[in-house]
């Protein structure tokens, strides 16, 4: 792989990063807040590739001839992650990962005021932290709406789950809500549901790490498409 080929690979990688950053594809890899850095990285790679081509052409004109030293053929393997990024959009982590990892629920520093809408739209993390650590004080007398995917433990107990990110999909961890009440007759793991319900006291414990899993009493549930951003970034405030 000569310098021109290296520049071409660099250009394609930069273009792939720009494509991912300008679509929802990047949300399968990193959290939404990193989008500006992803776009900047793509732009820098493209600029570096163009600068490399310009420098090589100018050097060749000065020398009057070129003599490319052979590069190890294994260097072409650098194209494999590039092709994977372009051709394969990995699915978001689902119930298989969620049931093999303990809940990552943590006590937040503060709680925002509950949305005035009825039902109040809450993230899985927001509902779970209010129910587990605030003893549901802000949830009493309110109907909430939460969206996540289904996970069924070995006994068939259903959980509404959202994988939460610190940085990227590699560090994703689940936050779980145990579901009771009016559940659909058929529960399919990894199906996404919009659940409406009310707070109910009590906690169960995650068998993986003994972390708290609060309950939500379901009054209605409906299937929804996988959201553009399948991960939840609502960590400690």
Coordinates of C-alpha atoms in Angstrom, one line a residue:
X1 CA 0.0 0.0 0.0
X2 CA 1.8 3.2 -1.2
X3 CA 1.2 6.7 0.0
X4 CA -1.5 7.4 -2.5
X5 CA -3.4 4.2 -1.4
X6 CA -3.1 5.3 2.2
X7 CA -4.6 8.6 1.4
X8 CA -7.5 6.9 -0.4
X9 CA -8.2 4.8 2.6
X10 CA -8.0 7.8 4.9
X11 CA -10.4 9.7 2.6
X12 CA -12.9 6.9 2.6
X13 CA -12.7 6.5 6.4
X14 CA -13.3 10.2 6.8
X15 CA -16.2 10.1 4.4
X16 CA -17.7 7.1 6.3
X17 CA -17.5 9.1 9.5
X18 CA -19.2 12.1 8.0
X19 CA -21.9 9.8 6.6
X20 CA -22.5 8.2 10.0
X21 CA -22.5 11.5 11.7
X22 CA -25.0 13.0 9.3
X23 CA -27.4 10.1 9.8
X24 CA -28.7 8.1 12.7
X25 CA -26.1 5.4 12.1
X26 CA -23.6 7.0 14.6
X27 CA -26.2 6.4 17.4
X28 CA -25.4 2.6 17.1
X29 CA -21.8 3.3 18.2
X30 CA -21.7 6.4 20.4
X31 CA -24.0 8.7 22.3
X32 CA -25.6 11.7 20.6
X33 CA -23.4 14.2 22.4
X34 CA -20.3 13.0 20.6
X35 CA -21.7 13.8 17.1
X36 CA -19.7 17.1 16.7
X37 CA -16.5 15.2 17.5
X38 CA -17.3 12.5 15.0
X39 CA -18.0 15.0 12.3
X40 CA -14.8 16.9 13.1
X41 CA -12.8 13.7 13.0
X42 CA -14.2 12.9 9.6
X43 CA -13.4 16.3 8.3
X44 CA -9.8 16.1 9.6
X45 CA -9.2 12.7 8.0
X46 CA -10.5 14.0 4.6
X47 CA -8.3 17.1 4.9
X48 CA -5.3 15.0 5.8
X49 CA -5.9 12.7 2.8
X50 CA -6.1 15.6 0.4
X51 CA -3.0 17.1 1.9
X52 CA -1.2 13.8 1.5
X53 CA -2.1 13.6 -2.2
X54 CA -1.0 17.2 -2.8
X55 CA 2.3 16.6 -1.0
X56 CA 3.0 13.4 -2.9
X57 CA 2.3 15.0 -6.3
X58 CA 4.5 18.0 -5.5
X59 CA 7.3 15.7 -4.4
X60 CA 7.0 13.6 -7.5
X61 CA 7.2 16.7 -9.8
X62 CA 10.4 17.8 -8.0
X63 CA 12.1 14.4 -8.2
X64 CA 10.9 13.8 -11.8
X65 CA 10.2 10.1 -11.0
X66 CA 8.8 8.0 -8.3
X67 CA 10.0 4.8 -6.7
X68 CA 7.4 3.3 -4.4
X69 CA 8.8 0.9 -1.9
X70 CA 6.6 -2.2 -1.5
X71 CA 4.5 -2.1 1.7
X72 CA 3.3 -5.2 3.6
X73 CA 0.2 -6.6 1.9
X74 CA -1.3 -7.1 5.4
X75 CA -1.8 -3.3 5.5
X76 CA -4.8 -3.8 3.2
X77 CA -6.6 -5.4 6.1
X78 CA -7.2 -1.8 7.3
X79 CA -10.0 -1.8 4.8
X80 CA -12.0 -4.4 6.7
X81 CA -13.2 -2.1 9.6
X82 CA -13.9 0.5 6.9
X83 CA -16.1 -1.9 4.9
X84 CA -17.8 -3.0 8.2
X85 CA -18.6 0.6 9.0
X86 CA -20.0 1.3 5.6
X87 CA -21.9 -2.0 4.9
X88 CA -23.0 -3.3 8.3
X89 CA -25.2 -1.3 10.8
X90 CA -25.0 -3.3 14.0
X91 CA -28.2 -3.9 15.9
X92 CA -28.6 -2.2 19.2
X93 CA -27.9 -4.3 22.3
X94 CA -31.0 -6.1 23.5
X95 CA -32.4 -8.6 26.0
X96 CA -29.6 -11.1 25.7
X97 CA -27.1 -8.5 26.9
X98 CA -29.6 -7.0 29.4
X99 CA -30.2 -10.2 31.2
X100 CA -26.5 -11.0 31.5
X101 CA -25.6 -7.6 33.1
X102 CA -26.7 -6.2 36.4
X103 CA -28.8 -3.0 36.4
X104 CA -26.7 0.1 36.2
X105 CA -29.3 2.3 38.0
X106 CA -27.6 5.0 40.2
X107 CA -29.1 7.6 42.5
X108 CA -29.1 11.0 40.8
X109 CA -28.0 14.2 42.4
X110 CA -31.3 15.9 41.8
X111 CA -34.8 15.3 40.3
X112 CA -36.2 17.6 37.7
X113 CA -39.9 18.6 38.0
X114 CA -42.1 15.9 36.5
X115 CA -43.4 16.9 33.0
X116 CA -46.9 18.5 33.2
X117 CA -48.3 16.3 30.4
X118 CA -50.6 13.5 31.3
X119 CA -49.4 10.8 31.0
X120 CA -45.9 12.2 31.8
X121 CA -43.3 11.0 29.4
X122 CA -40.3 9.6 31.3
X123 CA -37.2 7.7 30.3
X124 CA -36.6 4.3 31.8
X125 CA -33.8 5.7 33.9
X126 CA -35.8 8.7 35.1
X127 CA -38.8 6.5 36.2
X128 CA -36.6 3.9 37.8
X129 CA -34.5 6.3 39.8
X130 CA -37.6 8.2 41.1
X131 CA -39.2 4.9 42.0
X132 CA -36.2 3.3 43.6
X133 CA -34.4 6.1 45.3
X134 CA -37.1 8.8 45.8
X135 CA -39.7 6.2 47.0
X136 CA -42.0 7.3 44.2
X137 CA -42.8 10.7 45.9
X138 CA -42.9 12.6 42.7
X139 CA -44.9 9.8 41.0
X140 CA -47.8 9.4 43.4
X141 CA -51.1 10.3 41.7
X142 CA -49.5 10.6 38.2
X143 CA -49.7 8.4 35.1
X144 CA -46.5 8.0 33.2
X145 CA -45.4 6.8 29.8
X146 CA -42.2 4.9 29.4
X147 CA -40.6 3.3 26.2
X148 CA -38.2 0.5 26.2
X149 CA -37.6 -3.1 25.0
X150 CA -38.9 -6.2 26.6
X151 CA -36.7 -8.7 28.4
X152 CA -38.0 -11.9 30.0
X153 CA -36.0 -13.6 32.8
X154 CA -35.8 -17.5 33.0
X155 CA -39.0 -17.5 35.0
X156 CA -40.8 -15.5 32.3
X157 CA -41.0 -12.3 34.5
X158 CA -41.1 -9.2 32.1
X159 CA -38.9 -6.2 32.3
X160 CA -38.9 -3.0 30.4
X161 CA -35.3 -2.1 29.6
X162 CA -33.2 0.6 28.1
X163 CA -29.4 0.3 27.7
X164 CA -27.6 3.3 29.1
X165 CA -24.4 4.8 27.7
X166 CA -21.5 6.6 29.4
X167 CA -19.7 7.1 26.1
X168 CA -20.3 4.4 23.5
X169 CA -22.1 1.1 22.9
X170 CA -19.1 -0.8 24.3
X171 CA -19.9 0.4 27.8
X172 CA -23.7 0.1 27.6
X173 CA -25.4 -1.2 30.7
X174 CA -29.1 -2.0 31.3
X175 CA -31.6 -0.2 33.5
X176 CA -34.6 -2.4 34.2
X177 CA -38.2 -1.9 35.3
X178 CA -40.3 -4.8 36.4
X179 CA -43.8 -4.8 34.8
X180 CA -47.0 -5.8 36.5
X181 CA -50.7 -5.1 35.6
X182 CA -52.3 -5.2 32.2
X183 CA -49.6 -6.8 30.1
X184 CA -50.0 -7.9 26.4
X185 CA -51.1 -11.6 26.1
X186 CA -47.9 -12.4 24.1
X187 CA -44.6 -11.0 25.3
X188 CA -41.8 -11.2 22.8
X189 CA -38.2 -10.4 24.0
X190 CA -36.6 -7.4 22.3
X191 CA -40.0 -6.0 21.2
X192 CA -40.2 -2.3 21.8
X193 CA -43.2 -1.1 23.8
X194 CA -44.6 2.2 24.9
X195 CA -46.0 1.5 28.3
X196 CA -48.5 3.6 30.2
X197 CA -49.0 3.0 33.9
X198 CA -48.6 4.2 37.5
X199 CA -46.1 3.8 40.2
X200 CA -46.4 0.9 42.6
X201 CA -44.3 0.4 45.7
X202 CA -41.8 -2.3 46.2
X203 CA -38.5 -3.4 44.6
X204 CA -37.1 -6.6 43.3
X205 CA -33.4 -7.3 43.1
X206 CA -31.3 -7.9 40.0
X207 CA -30.0 -11.5 40.2
X208 CA -26.8 -10.4 38.5
X209 CA -25.6 -7.6 40.9
X210 CA -28.4 -7.3 43.5
X211 CA -29.2 -3.8 42.2
X212 CA -32.7 -2.3 42.7
X213 CA -35.4 -2.9 40.1
X214 CA -38.6 -0.9 40.7
X215 CA -42.1 -1.9 39.6
X216 CA -44.5 -0.2 37.2
X217 CA -48.1 -1.1 37.1
X218 CA -49.1 -1.2 33.5
X219 CA -52.5 0.1 32.4
X220 CA -51.9 -0.1 28.7
X221 CA -49.1 -1.0 26.3
X222 CA -48.6 -0.8 22.6
X223 CA -45.8 -1.9 20.3
X224 CA -43.6 0.9 18.8
X225 CA -40.8 0.9 16.2
X226 CA -37.2 0.9 17.4
X227 CA -36.4 4.6 18.1
X228 CA -33.7 6.3 16.1
X229 CA -31.6 6.4 19.3
X230 CA -32.1 3.1 21.1
X231 CA -29.8 4.0 24.0
X232 CA -30.5 6.1 27.0
X233 CA -28.0 8.7 28.1
X234 CA -29.8 10.1 31.1
X235 CA -27.2 9.4 33.8
X236 CA -26.5 11.3 37.0
X237 CA -27.5 14.9 36.9

